[in-house]
């Protein structure tokens, strides 16, 4: 069977194998890699129903990657193992009239683990296939979740070093400790005096610094990226949409072939795009609701066809969705309108911060929830079912309710649950009762344990007493020097 090849979203003559695309991360012209043709699932429903998560992952990933069976199985078996605290890897649970797809059972308690547990193995295999000899250096700027998930994924992987830059004063207490207590000799964590944008811009400048790249190459290093535009992050996310559907059939919520809707709390548009890919592969999914918080660029886009990032940036209780440029939307634009239109749209985004596109895909629509609606959703779901959601999941819940009311659909709905409530304990507890607003984030974890009946997850249990291993702080203008200092 022919393995998928990849083309650019701004120029269809830019092509790459999966291995090349994973190592490069982004096209030379700044576009993203998309599959030239989205492959079709070649297993029957009966076969799929009999698989565990790893077997299913193999059947999906083999269609997208130019790896041997042995290589791919090695990657999958080392990624989805005891690092996850449930044997199922991704439980689908029913509470009230919603199904929750819990993607937060990995080591960092957020859905980023689904892709970042396997990306290091995909990268190493890709490097081997491409005959790349240099040691890989992953540079990551993070606003909280990606940094820790990447650290966990790459820590202790030989032939790879990883550096993470986070805004010293811009992450939650749990997020900060998760990063600064990171073990592994190949890891380096640096707080920067600046915000996420400063960190991100500095890292991007380093990626395009030819002189530095040459210097590093002489020493046997090459930079790579673990951010969500890498197809090595996108493709593993397709698996859990199949998984959710299969579990819903097993639970008797649907029969195979009946529609199952998904609501996805969205930031960079990577998670929901993976669901859309699953549908293109033949999964009988129904509708996809793209849920935004107050930063509702995507909601406006799906309503009007106008994408406009010229607006105030809101800091919300769902920080991983605080984003005004959803990079992976470029892929959907290209699948809908082709490379020429996409190129023009991205040029307009660069020049004016806005573009207009024709939306030909009816399977996705937008909804949003403001802060009050998010808090209200956490409170109501707890009151009615005893289930405690995190803030991102709550945005999705509120959005799903709105979609149901507007469309009148009776389809079962999966709420894609992207983080453990323990990661955002303070906001979750405050949503449940105002009196917690003054509490200590770590004390509140015990309280959350009491009221939810879900034990504090092992990866963050006692985190406040762990040894801080990374105390580096650096000025935002000194990041490049810091990188050189660590590597050279
Ligand atoms: C990253 C993240 C999201 C957004 O996912 P995208 O793929 O960027 O749309 C939502 N929730 C949580 C908890 C996240 O960490």
Coordinates of C-alpha atoms and ligand atoms in Angstrom, one line a residue, residues 109-112 144-146 175 228 233-234 237 240 264-273 291 298 318-323 326 328 390-393 416-420 423-424, ligand 1:
X109 CA -2.1 15.6 33.2
X110 CA -3.0 17.3 29.9
X111 CA -3.9 16.0 26.5
X112 CA -0.5 17.2 25.1
X144 CA 2.5 26.0 30.5
X145 CA 1.3 22.6 29.2
X146 CA 3.5 22.0 26.2
X175 CA 2.8 24.2 36.0
X228 CA 1.8 21.5 17.4
X233 CA 2.1 15.7 16.8
X234 CA -1.0 15.9 14.7
X237 CA -4.2 12.6 17.9
X240 CA -8.3 8.8 20.1
X264 CA -13.3 20.2 21.3
X265 CA -11.8 22.9 23.5
X266 CA -9.6 24.7 21.0
X267 CA -6.5 26.8 20.9
X268 CA -4.1 26.1 18.1
X269 CA -6.7 24.0 16.2
X270 CA -4.6 20.8 16.4
X271 CA -6.8 18.6 18.4
X272 CA -10.0 19.3 16.5
X273 CA -8.3 19.0 13.1
X291 CA -15.1 25.6 21.4
X298 CA -12.4 30.9 15.7
X318 CA -8.4 28.3 30.4
X319 CA -5.0 29.6 29.5
X320 CA -4.1 26.9 27.0
X321 CA -6.8 28.3 24.7
X322 CA -5.7 31.9 25.0
X323 CA -4.5 32.3 21.5
X326 CA -4.6 29.2 15.5
X328 CA -3.4 24.5 12.4
X390 CA -11.1 21.3 34.5
X391 CA -11.6 24.8 33.1
X392 CA -10.8 23.9 29.4
X393 CA -13.2 20.9 29.5
X416 CA -13.0 16.1 24.7
X417 CA -11.5 16.5 28.1
X418 CA -8.1 18.0 27.8
X419 CA -6.8 18.5 31.3
X420 CA -7.1 17.1 34.8
X423 CA -3.8 21.2 37.0
X424 CA -6.1 24.2 37.6
Ligands
LIG1 C1 -3.2 22.7 24.2 C2 -4.5 22.6 24.9 C3 -5.7 22.9 24.3 C4 -5.9 23.3 22.9 O1 -5.5 22.4 22.0 P1 -5.2 22.7 20.4 O2 -4.8 21.5 19.8 O3 -4.1 23.8 20.5 O4 -6.4 23.3 19.9 C5 -6.9 22.7 25.1 N1 -6.8 22.3 26.4 C6 -5.7 22.1 27.0 C7 -5.7 21.7 28.5 C8 -4.4 22.2 26.3 O5 -3.3 22.0 27.0

